[in-house]
């Protein structure tokens, strides 16, 4: 006879895949007729717009645009010109554990931009990029918590709690900005908009009721050319506040938000050289994790029947450590014939981690880029660097981390170049995954018979590591009967203690 067990259901999301997809797109582009011949390419900067991500059975599908802005020096002319090259991309990688129900969270990153001048009317554009993909699958795990009616079968049961750190929420929301940007006082009129740099960050995210409220800002930096041919920048901060559904049983936990652009448009306003119309399309990806506690049936036996207990492995996750720490990036970029600085940028590249003894070392690759005036005219300089953070004594477990820039980089003259400095923040979380055995099924067999020979009471010493439950289970009796026979007032026992155990046949 199979016993009916009460079930407790834990609902959440399980990470079914993690992958970093790297790819490179290359194209030869003809210079538009509206642009003059190019004498030299100064700089290239790409923006990745992920416009489609979809989970299929056993694979993912991703597509979007790589919009690359090229700054160049025209042939026979002074100053800087710009042109935009759009490279479409698509990937369909095999991700075996994905299904159509999966939710995909993606962090896109441009790794490298290389622009070569083939001739005054043709350029070769090569953009390396990666998509950091995490796939979540909704799950409902049922665990036996107790036997509904234990007395008729003489069931003795022990219950406990299973604690696991799990993803309880994985959702996304798309939203848009539309605004008019006006150059601040002190900036000249813009004769031409050369380049738009955009970033979106989340500064606060918390659960209120069944809603997730998140706030942050989009930052835009416009590189413009004035009537006198000189370059200048305009920085703008656009705050936002959004609400998204967080499920019916949401509680406060560790919330992580990733924001990505699906479109960025910034165009000068008609007949106003100080205003710009901006349209931003953003997708917010939210993951909420917290410790979940569930009642579970940990052990069971019957004093009246033979009992067969079946167990199964249940995955359990523990949060070992989580935190954030600032590191200062300082790197000198060599810039021959350095004149006035026009622009400075730090681009985050690949992230990696390694073991160093008992420590874990987190490493972030960066690329530093300068745009400046030289004796020969506008010039650009690039420098690769790394910034690292050490986690002492955290070599165990599985660590995930990400790095963010805390502010825009600054640069100051240093020898034959510029020292670029920027504070960055490492955010990390270390998890330990293991399995624990839980009761899944109980079947009762033949009825036990009382012993007809031998003593009715056994005298026995408590063995190391035993508790009263283990002794009672070994002799198919109850802890209450042992306490009564032994004159105990509580369940605390110690090794070597003599117990009187009412004898039952096992």
Short mmCIF file of C-alpha atoms in Angstrom, two decimals:
data_model
loop_
_atom_site.label_atom_id
_atom_site.label_comp_id
_atom_site.label_asym_id
_atom_site.label_seq_id
_atom_site.Cartn_x
_atom_site.Cartn_y
_atom_site.Cartn_z
CA UNK A 1 0.00 0.00 0.00
CA UNK A 2 1.40 3.37 -0.99
CA UNK A 3 1.03 6.15 1.55
CA UNK A 4 -0.46 9.47 0.54
CA UNK A 5 2.08 12.22 1.16
CA UNK A 6 1.25 15.89 1.39
CA UNK A 7 3.16 17.83 -1.25
CA UNK A 8 4.63 21.32 -1.02
CA UNK A 9 5.33 22.98 -4.35
CA UNK A 10 8.26 25.35 -4.91
CA UNK A 11 7.84 27.50 -8.01
CA UNK A 12 10.65 29.45 -9.58
CA UNK A 13 13.06 29.57 -12.48
CA UNK A 14 16.00 27.29 -13.14
CA UNK A 15 19.10 28.33 -15.06
CA UNK A 16 19.29 25.81 -17.91
CA UNK A 17 22.15 27.34 -19.88
CA UNK A 18 24.93 29.90 -19.70
CA UNK A 19 26.94 30.75 -22.77
CA UNK A 20 29.17 33.47 -24.16
CA UNK A 21 28.74 33.76 -27.91
CA UNK A 22 31.52 35.54 -29.78
CA UNK A 23 31.32 36.58 -33.40
CA UNK A 24 32.81 39.06 -35.83
CA UNK A 25 31.10 40.92 -38.64
CA UNK A 26 33.06 42.30 -41.59
CA UNK A 27 31.92 44.38 -44.52
CA UNK A 28 33.36 46.63 -47.22
CA UNK A 29 31.39 49.86 -47.43
CA UNK A 30 31.29 52.47 -50.15
CA UNK A 31 31.54 56.03 -48.87
CA UNK A 32 28.19 57.76 -49.47
CA UNK A 33 28.08 60.30 -52.28
CA UNK A 34 27.26 63.06 -49.77
CA UNK A 35 30.60 62.49 -48.03
CA UNK A 36 33.94 63.81 -49.35
CA UNK A 37 36.88 61.55 -50.11
CA UNK A 38 38.54 60.19 -46.97
CA UNK A 39 42.19 60.95 -46.33
CA UNK A 40 42.53 58.99 -43.08
CA UNK A 41 40.30 57.19 -40.60
CA UNK A 42 40.61 58.53 -37.06
CA UNK A 43 38.32 56.36 -34.99
CA UNK A 44 35.50 53.83 -35.12
CA UNK A 45 32.90 53.24 -32.43
CA UNK A 46 30.13 50.64 -32.60
CA UNK A 47 26.81 50.26 -30.81
CA UNK A 48 25.13 46.85 -30.63
CA UNK A 49 21.34 46.95 -30.91
CA UNK A 50 19.85 43.55 -30.06
CA UNK A 51 16.47 43.56 -31.74
CA UNK A 52 15.45 39.91 -31.48
CA UNK A 53 16.17 37.11 -29.02
CA UNK A 54 14.10 33.96 -29.05
CA UNK A 55 14.38 30.55 -27.45
CA UNK A 56 13.68 27.47 -29.54
CA UNK A 57 13.93 23.79 -28.67
CA UNK A 58 17.66 23.18 -28.37
CA UNK A 59 18.85 26.50 -29.73
CA UNK A 60 18.60 30.27 -29.48
CA UNK A 61 18.05 32.84 -32.18
CA UNK A 62 19.53 36.33 -31.97
CA UNK A 63 19.66 39.19 -34.44
CA UNK A 64 20.20 42.92 -34.50
CA UNK A 65 22.36 45.71 -35.84
CA UNK A 66 25.92 46.90 -35.29
CA UNK A 67 25.84 50.64 -35.93
CA UNK A 68 29.38 51.90 -36.38
CA UNK A 69 30.23 55.60 -36.42
CA UNK A 70 33.44 56.38 -38.29
CA UNK A 71 35.30 59.63 -37.65
CA UNK A 72 37.63 60.60 -40.48
CA UNK A 73 39.68 63.45 -41.87
CA UNK A 74 38.49 64.52 -45.34
CA UNK A 75 40.99 64.66 -48.16
CA UNK A 76 42.18 68.20 -48.77
CA UNK A 77 40.01 69.63 -45.96
CA UNK A 78 40.47 70.59 -42.33
CA UNK A 79 38.39 69.27 -39.47
CA UNK A 80 36.60 65.95 -38.90
CA UNK A 81 33.77 64.29 -40.74
CA UNK A 82 31.63 61.30 -39.76
CA UNK A 83 29.67 58.54 -41.41
CA UNK A 84 27.61 55.66 -40.05
CA UNK A 85 27.87 52.07 -41.22
CA UNK A 86 25.20 49.54 -40.26
CA UNK A 87 26.12 45.84 -40.11
CA UNK A 88 23.26 43.40 -39.53
CA UNK A 89 24.05 40.25 -37.55
CA UNK A 90 22.30 37.01 -36.67
CA UNK A 91 23.25 33.94 -34.61
CA UNK A 92 21.49 30.59 -34.13
CA UNK A 93 23.69 28.69 -31.67
CA UNK A 94 22.87 25.25 -30.31
CA UNK A 95 21.86 25.58 -26.64
CA UNK A 96 20.70 22.07 -25.89
CA UNK A 97 18.71 22.68 -22.71
CA UNK A 98 16.57 25.50 -24.08
CA UNK A 99 12.89 25.05 -24.89
CA UNK A 100 10.28 27.40 -26.30
CA UNK A 101 9.21 28.18 -22.73
CA UNK A 102 12.66 29.49 -21.80
CA UNK A 103 13.30 33.13 -20.98
CA UNK A 104 16.54 34.50 -22.41
CA UNK A 105 18.54 37.24 -20.74
CA UNK A 106 21.32 38.68 -22.85
CA UNK A 107 24.12 41.16 -22.15
CA UNK A 108 25.58 42.37 -25.47
CA UNK A 109 29.10 43.73 -25.59
CA UNK A 110 31.25 45.21 -28.36
CA UNK A 111 34.76 43.78 -28.07
CA UNK A 112 36.64 45.49 -30.88
CA UNK A 113 36.16 47.92 -33.76
CA UNK A 114 38.62 48.01 -36.64
CA UNK A 115 38.18 50.37 -39.59
CA UNK A 116 40.66 50.32 -42.50
CA UNK A 117 40.70 52.71 -45.42
CA UNK A 118 40.92 50.70 -48.68
CA UNK A 119 40.76 53.75 -50.91
CA UNK A 120 39.32 57.27 -50.57
CA UNK A 121 35.84 55.92 -51.40
CA UNK A 122 35.85 52.53 -49.63
CA UNK A 123 36.39 51.34 -46.05
CA UNK A 124 36.68 47.91 -44.45
CA UNK A 125 34.74 47.65 -41.18
CA UNK A 126 35.33 44.78 -38.76
CA UNK A 127 33.41 44.59 -35.47
CA UNK A 128 33.95 41.89 -32.85
CA UNK A 129 31.21 41.38 -30.29
CA UNK A 130 29.82 38.90 -27.81
CA UNK A 131 26.46 38.00 -26.31
CA UNK A 132 26.48 36.75 -22.73
CA UNK A 133 23.40 34.53 -22.59
CA UNK A 134 21.58 33.04 -19.61
CA UNK A 135 18.51 30.89 -20.20
CA UNK A 136 15.84 30.42 -17.52
CA UNK A 137 13.16 27.74 -17.49
CA UNK A 138 10.04 27.91 -15.26
CA UNK A 139 9.95 25.04 -12.80
CA UNK A 140 7.62 23.61 -10.17
CA UNK A 141 9.27 21.15 -7.79
CA UNK A 142 7.02 19.15 -5.43
CA UNK A 143 8.43 17.87 -2.13
CA UNK A 144 6.79 15.52 0.37
CA UNK A 145 6.19 17.37 3.65
CA UNK A 146 4.30 14.82 5.82
CA UNK A 147 1.91 11.86 5.95
CA UNK A 148 -1.67 13.09 6.16
CA UNK A 149 -3.06 10.43 8.58
CA UNK A 150 -0.16 8.61 10.31
CA UNK A 151 -1.85 6.96 13.31
CA UNK A 152 -3.73 3.99 11.73
CA UNK A 153 -0.50 2.58 10.24
CA UNK A 154 1.70 3.43 13.24
CA UNK A 155 3.66 5.93 11.17
CA UNK A 156 6.43 7.84 12.90
CA UNK A 157 7.67 10.76 10.85
CA UNK A 158 10.29 13.44 11.18
CA UNK A 159 9.94 16.75 9.36
CA UNK A 160 12.39 19.53 8.72
CA UNK A 161 13.14 22.46 6.43
CA UNK A 162 14.91 22.59 3.10
CA UNK A 163 16.59 25.92 2.40
CA UNK A 164 17.73 26.78 -1.07
CA UNK A 165 18.80 29.98 -2.80
CA UNK A 166 16.92 30.13 -6.06
CA UNK A 167 15.72 32.36 -8.84
CA UNK A 168 12.10 33.23 -8.08
CA UNK A 169 11.59 35.70 -10.89
CA UNK A 170 12.98 36.17 -14.40
CA UNK A 171 11.13 38.66 -16.55
CA UNK A 172 11.68 41.52 -18.95
CA UNK A 173 10.03 44.75 -19.98
CA UNK A 174 10.54 47.07 -22.93
CA UNK A 175 10.11 50.82 -22.60
CA UNK A 176 10.98 53.92 -24.64
CA UNK A 177 12.25 57.45 -24.12
CA UNK A 178 11.37 60.48 -26.19
CA UNK A 179 12.86 63.82 -25.26
CA UNK A 180 14.34 67.03 -26.57
CA UNK A 181 17.94 67.78 -25.61
CA UNK A 182 19.17 71.38 -25.54
CA UNK A 183 22.86 72.24 -25.42
CA UNK A 184 23.79 73.95 -22.15
CA UNK A 185 24.83 77.57 -21.98
CA UNK A 186 28.49 78.01 -22.82
CA UNK A 187 28.40 75.51 -25.67
CA UNK A 188 28.41 76.86 -29.23
CA UNK A 189 25.77 76.08 -31.81
CA UNK A 190 26.18 72.66 -33.41
CA UNK A 191 26.98 72.78 -37.09
CA UNK A 192 27.01 68.97 -37.23
CA UNK A 193 26.33 66.04 -34.90
CA UNK A 194 29.26 63.68 -35.39
CA UNK A 195 28.59 60.91 -32.88
CA UNK A 196 26.10 59.84 -30.21
CA UNK A 197 27.22 57.72 -27.24
CA UNK A 198 24.44 56.21 -25.09
CA UNK A 199 24.32 54.15 -21.91
CA UNK A 200 21.47 53.07 -19.64
CA UNK A 201 21.93 52.02 -16.00
CA UNK A 202 19.70 50.92 -13.14
CA UNK A 203 20.39 52.60 -9.79
CA UNK A 204 17.59 51.06 -7.69
CA UNK A 205 15.33 48.01 -7.93
CA UNK A 206 13.01 46.70 -5.20
CA UNK A 207 9.84 44.69 -4.83
CA UNK A 208 6.72 46.43 -3.50
CA UNK A 209 3.76 44.07 -3.18
CA UNK A 210 3.65 42.12 -6.43
CA UNK A 211 5.45 44.82 -8.43
CA UNK A 212 9.11 45.42 -9.15
CA UNK A 213 9.94 49.13 -9.15
CA UNK A 214 13.21 50.11 -10.78
CA UNK A 215 14.83 53.47 -11.41
CA UNK A 216 17.90 54.73 -13.18
CA UNK A 217 19.05 56.99 -15.95
CA UNK A 218 20.13 57.02 -19.54
CA UNK A 219 23.23 59.07 -20.27
CA UNK A 220 23.97 60.53 -23.68
CA UNK A 221 27.16 62.18 -24.84
CA UNK A 222 26.98 64.07 -28.10
CA UNK A 223 30.12 64.89 -30.06
CA UNK A 224 29.47 67.96 -32.17
CA UNK A 225 31.36 70.26 -34.52
CA UNK A 226 30.84 73.98 -34.12
CA UNK A 227 30.80 76.63 -36.83
CA UNK A 228 34.50 77.28 -36.23
CA UNK A 229 35.34 73.64 -36.93
CA UNK A 230 36.24 72.87 -33.31
CA UNK A 231 34.78 69.83 -31.58
CA UNK A 232 32.86 69.88 -28.31
CA UNK A 233 30.74 67.48 -26.29
CA UNK A 234 27.36 67.77 -24.60
CA UNK A 235 26.44 65.43 -21.74
CA UNK A 236 22.82 64.68 -20.83
CA UNK A 237 21.21 62.59 -18.07
CA UNK A 238 17.66 61.32 -18.56
CA UNK A 239 16.14 59.75 -15.43
CA UNK A 240 13.49 57.04 -15.65
CA UNK A 241 11.20 55.13 -13.30
CA UNK A 242 9.44 51.93 -14.37
CA UNK A 243 7.20 49.24 -12.87
CA UNK A 244 6.95 45.61 -13.95
CA UNK A 245 5.00 42.62 -12.64
CA UNK A 246 6.90 40.53 -10.08
CA UNK A 247 4.47 37.63 -9.57
CA UNK A 248 1.94 36.85 -6.88
CA UNK A 249 4.34 35.58 -4.20
CA UNK A 250 7.13 38.09 -4.60
CA UNK A 251 9.30 39.11 -1.67
CA UNK A 252 12.39 41.24 -1.29
CA UNK A 253 15.57 39.53 -2.43
CA UNK A 254 18.70 40.11 -4.51
CA UNK A 255 17.55 41.82 -7.69
CA UNK A 256 19.82 42.16 -10.70
CA UNK A 257 18.87 44.29 -13.70
CA UNK A 258 20.45 44.28 -17.16
CA UNK A 259 19.41 46.97 -19.60
CA UNK A 260 20.10 46.88 -23.31
CA UNK A 261 19.26 49.17 -26.19
CA UNK A 262 17.14 47.90 -29.03
CA UNK A 263 17.25 51.27 -30.80
CA UNK A 264 18.95 54.66 -30.40
CA UNK A 265 18.06 57.70 -32.48
CA UNK A 266 19.34 61.22 -31.99
CA UNK A 267 18.74 63.84 -34.71
CA UNK A 268 19.23 67.61 -34.78
CA UNK A 269 15.99 69.56 -34.52
CA UNK A 270 14.95 71.42 -37.64
CA UNK A 271 15.96 75.11 -37.69
CA UNK A 272 17.46 74.90 -34.19
CA UNK A 273 21.15 74.12 -33.95
CA UNK A 274 21.05 73.81 -30.18
CA UNK A 275 18.34 71.16 -29.89
CA UNK A 276 18.20 67.44 -30.65
CA UNK A 277 15.34 64.94 -30.73
CA UNK A 278 16.21 61.69 -28.98
CA UNK A 279 14.36 58.36 -29.07
CA UNK A 280 15.65 55.43 -27.03
CA UNK A 281 14.19 51.92 -26.96
CA UNK A 282 15.34 49.93 -23.92
CA UNK A 283 14.72 46.41 -22.71
CA UNK A 284 15.01 45.79 -18.96
CA UNK A 285 15.85 42.22 -17.88
CA UNK A 286 15.19 41.45 -14.21
CA UNK A 287 16.31 38.45 -12.13
CA UNK A 288 15.20 38.20 -8.50
CA UNK A 289 16.88 35.63 -6.24
CA UNK A 290 16.25 34.84 -2.59
CA UNK A 291 16.42 32.02 -0.06
CA UNK A 292 13.33 29.82 -0.13
CA UNK A 293 12.38 27.60 2.83
CA UNK A 294 10.15 24.56 2.34
CA UNK A 295 8.86 21.99 4.85
CA UNK A 296 10.08 18.49 3.95
CA UNK A 297 9.63 14.95 5.25
CA UNK A 298 13.14 13.93 6.31
CA UNK A 299 12.61 10.43 7.77
CA UNK A 300 9.85 7.89 8.32
CA UNK A 301 9.19 4.39 9.68
CA UNK A 302 6.23 2.37 10.94
CA UNK A 303 5.89 0.54 14.25
CA UNK A 304 3.10 -1.62 12.77
CA UNK A 305 4.14 -2.39 9.18
CA UNK A 306 7.23 -3.05 7.14
CA UNK A 307 7.92 0.18 5.28
CA UNK A 308 9.88 0.78 2.07
CA UNK A 309 11.06 4.39 1.74
CA UNK A 310 12.23 5.69 -1.64
CA UNK A 311 14.32 8.84 -1.95
CA UNK A 312 15.39 11.02 -4.83
CA UNK A 313 18.06 13.66 -5.30
CA UNK A 314 16.92 17.27 -4.93
CA UNK A 315 19.26 20.10 -6.08
CA UNK A 316 20.02 22.67 -3.39
CA UNK A 317 21.86 25.96 -3.84
CA UNK A 318 23.53 28.03 -1.12
CA UNK A 319 24.66 31.65 -1.35
CA UNK A 320 28.24 31.65 -0.09
CA UNK A 321 29.11 35.29 -0.67
CA UNK A 322 27.90 38.34 -2.55
CA UNK A 323 29.19 41.87 -2.64
CA UNK A 324 30.61 44.75 -4.59
CA UNK A 325 33.98 46.47 -4.48
CA UNK A 326 35.55 49.44 -6.21
CA UNK A 327 38.80 49.28 -8.14
CA UNK A 328 40.56 52.26 -9.74
CA UNK A 329 41.63 51.92 -13.34
CA UNK A 330 44.73 53.96 -14.21
CA UNK A 331 46.53 53.50 -17.48
CA UNK A 332 48.78 55.72 -19.59
CA UNK A 333 47.88 55.89 -23.28
CA UNK A 334 50.76 56.89 -25.55
CA UNK A 335 49.75 59.77 -27.82
CA UNK A 336 52.50 61.26 -30.03
CA UNK A 337 52.37 65.04 -30.62
CA UNK A 338 49.59 65.34 -28.08
CA UNK A 339 47.55 68.50 -28.21
CA UNK A 340 44.11 69.42 -26.81
CA UNK A 341 42.04 66.40 -25.82
CA UNK A 342 38.76 66.08 -27.72
CA UNK A 343 37.28 62.85 -26.31
CA UNK A 344 38.14 59.93 -24.01
CA UNK A 345 36.35 56.60 -23.67
CA UNK A 346 36.72 53.35 -21.74
CA UNK A 347 35.08 50.29 -23.31
CA UNK A 348 34.56 47.10 -21.29
CA UNK A 349 35.60 43.92 -23.10
CA UNK A 350 35.87 40.26 -22.05
CA UNK A 351 35.51 39.21 -18.44
CA UNK A 352 37.25 36.16 -16.95
CA UNK A 353 38.16 34.58 -13.62
CA UNK A 354 40.95 32.34 -12.37
CA UNK A 355 42.16 30.55 -9.25
CA UNK A 356 45.26 31.71 -7.39
CA UNK A 357 45.73 29.33 -4.48
CA UNK A 358 42.68 29.70 -2.26
CA UNK A 359 41.77 33.03 -3.83
CA UNK A 360 39.64 33.84 -6.84
CA UNK A 361 40.78 36.60 -9.21
CA UNK A 362 38.20 38.44 -11.32
CA UNK A 363 39.58 40.17 -14.42
CA UNK A 364 37.96 42.68 -16.77
CA UNK A 365 39.55 43.62 -20.09
CA UNK A 366 39.18 47.25 -21.14
CA UNK A 367 40.07 49.36 -24.15
CA UNK A 368 41.03 53.02 -23.69
CA UNK A 369 40.47 55.44 -26.56
CA UNK A 370 41.61 59.04 -27.00
CA UNK A 371 40.64 61.56 -29.65
CA UNK A 372 42.92 64.61 -29.63
CA UNK A 373 44.52 67.37 -31.67
CA UNK A 374 48.09 66.76 -32.83
CA UNK A 375 50.58 68.80 -34.83
CA UNK A 376 49.30 67.12 -38.01
CA UNK A 377 45.64 67.57 -37.12
CA UNK A 378 43.06 65.34 -35.35
CA UNK A 379 44.39 61.95 -34.21
CA UNK A 380 43.31 58.92 -32.17
CA UNK A 381 45.11 56.54 -29.82
CA UNK A 382 44.06 53.17 -28.36
CA UNK A 383 45.40 51.10 -25.48
CA UNK A 384 44.42 47.67 -24.15
CA UNK A 385 44.45 47.14 -20.38
CA UNK A 386 43.06 45.01 -17.57
CA UNK A 387 41.60 45.71 -14.17
CA UNK A 388 41.39 42.91 -11.59
CA UNK A 389 39.83 42.23 -8.20
CA UNK A 390 40.90 39.49 -5.79
CA UNK A 391 38.43 37.59 -3.61
CA UNK A 392 40.50 36.15 -0.73
CA UNK A 393 39.65 32.62 0.36
CA UNK A 394 36.81 32.25 -2.14
CA UNK A 395 38.15 29.55 -4.41
CA UNK A 396 35.14 27.28 -3.87
CA UNK A 397 31.71 27.49 -5.43
CA UNK A 398 30.53 28.95 -8.71
CA UNK A 399 31.12 32.69 -9.11
CA UNK A 400 29.30 35.06 -11.44
CA UNK A 401 30.24 38.72 -11.71
CA UNK A 402 29.89 41.84 -13.79
CA UNK A 403 31.72 45.17 -13.90
CA UNK A 404 30.33 48.67 -14.35
CA UNK A 405 31.92 52.08 -14.81
CA UNK A 406 31.11 54.33 -11.87
CA UNK A 407 31.64 57.56 -13.80
CA UNK A 408 32.95 58.85 -17.10
CA UNK A 409 36.73 58.51 -17.51
CA UNK A 410 39.08 61.47 -17.10
CA UNK A 411 42.49 62.04 -18.59
CA UNK A 412 45.51 64.14 -17.62
CA UNK A 413 48.90 64.63 -19.35
CA UNK A 414 51.54 62.08 -18.38
CA UNK A 415 54.90 62.04 -20.19
CA UNK A 416 54.33 61.31 -23.87
CA UNK A 417 50.66 60.57 -23.44
CA UNK A 418 47.61 60.81 -21.22
CA UNK A 419 46.85 58.96 -18.00
CA UNK A 420 43.27 57.75 -18.19
CA UNK A 421 41.56 57.06 -14.88
CA UNK A 422 38.14 55.71 -14.07
CA UNK A 423 36.66 53.94 -11.02
CA UNK A 424 34.98 50.63 -11.77
CA UNK A 425 32.85 48.42 -9.54
CA UNK A 426 33.02 44.62 -9.40
CA UNK A 427 29.71 42.99 -8.46
CA UNK A 428 29.98 39.28 -7.61
CA UNK A 429 27.97 36.39 -6.26
CA UNK A 430 29.33 32.97 -5.29
CA UNK A 431 26.99 29.97 -5.11
CA UNK A 432 27.49 26.37 -4.00
CA UNK A 433 25.35 23.75 -5.68
CA UNK A 434 24.80 20.30 -4.21
CA UNK A 435 22.16 17.58 -3.96
CA UNK A 436 20.26 16.34 -0.94
CA UNK A 437 18.15 13.18 -0.67
CA UNK A 438 14.44 13.70 0.03
CA UNK A 439 11.61 11.19 0.49
CA UNK A 440 9.59 10.76 -2.67
CA UNK A 441 7.52 7.59 -2.00
CA UNK A 442 6.57 5.32 0.93
CA UNK A 443 5.11 1.83 0.52
CA UNK A 444 3.82 -0.26 3.43
CA UNK A 445 4.27 -4.05 3.33
CA UNK A 446 3.42 -6.85 5.74
CA UNK A 447 2.11 -6.12 9.20
CA UNK A 448 4.65 -6.53 11.99
CA UNK A 449 4.10 -9.22 14.65
CA UNK A 450 4.91 -8.81 18.37
CA UNK A 451 7.91 -10.76 19.66
CA UNK A 452 6.86 -13.93 21.47
CA UNK A 453 10.27 -14.94 22.81
CA UNK A 454 13.06 -13.13 24.61
CA UNK A 455 12.96 -10.23 27.05
CA UNK A 456 10.30 -7.57 26.65
CA UNK A 457 12.80 -4.80 27.46
CA UNK A 458 16.34 -4.37 26.12
CA UNK A 459 19.06 -2.48 27.97
CA UNK A 460 21.34 -0.70 25.53
CA UNK A 461 23.99 2.03 25.61
CA UNK A 462 23.69 5.07 23.37
CA UNK A 463 26.26 5.05 20.57
CA UNK A 464 28.17 8.15 19.38
CA UNK A 465 26.12 10.23 16.96
CA UNK A 466 22.79 8.64 17.89
CA UNK A 467 19.72 10.59 18.93
CA UNK A 468 16.51 9.26 20.44
CA UNK A 469 14.83 9.11 17.00
CA UNK A 470 17.56 6.81 15.62
CA UNK A 471 17.32 4.44 18.61
CA UNK A 472 13.51 4.24 18.40
CA UNK A 473 13.65 3.61 14.63
CA UNK A 474 16.22 0.81 15.05
CA UNK A 475 13.88 -1.07 17.41
CA UNK A 476 10.59 -0.16 15.67
CA UNK A 477 9.26 1.59 18.75
CA UNK A 478 8.62 5.22 19.65
CA UNK A 479 10.75 7.81 21.40
CA UNK A 480 7.90 8.33 23.87
CA UNK A 481 7.95 4.68 24.93
CA UNK A 482 11.73 4.76 25.42
CA UNK A 483 11.48 7.93 27.49
CA UNK A 484 8.76 6.40 29.69
CA UNK A 485 10.65 3.13 30.20
CA UNK A 486 13.96 4.91 30.86
CA UNK A 487 12.50 7.64 33.08
CA UNK A 488 13.65 10.46 30.77
CA UNK A 489 12.12 13.93 31.01
CA UNK A 490 13.45 15.24 27.68
CA UNK A 491 14.88 13.87 24.43
CA UNK A 492 18.49 14.82 25.11
CA UNK A 493 20.71 11.71 25.34
CA UNK A 494 24.49 11.25 25.34
CA UNK A 495 26.95 8.52 24.27
CA UNK A 496 27.23 5.75 26.82
CA UNK A 497 23.90 6.52 28.47
CA UNK A 498 21.93 3.35 29.26
CA UNK A 499 18.38 3.17 27.84
CA UNK A 500 15.54 0.77 28.51
CA UNK A 501 13.95 -0.04 25.13
CA UNK A 502 10.53 -1.80 24.98
CA UNK A 503 11.14 -4.68 22.57
CA UNK A 504 9.30 -4.97 19.28
CA UNK A 505 10.00 -7.27 16.40
CA UNK A 506 11.78 -5.65 13.48
#
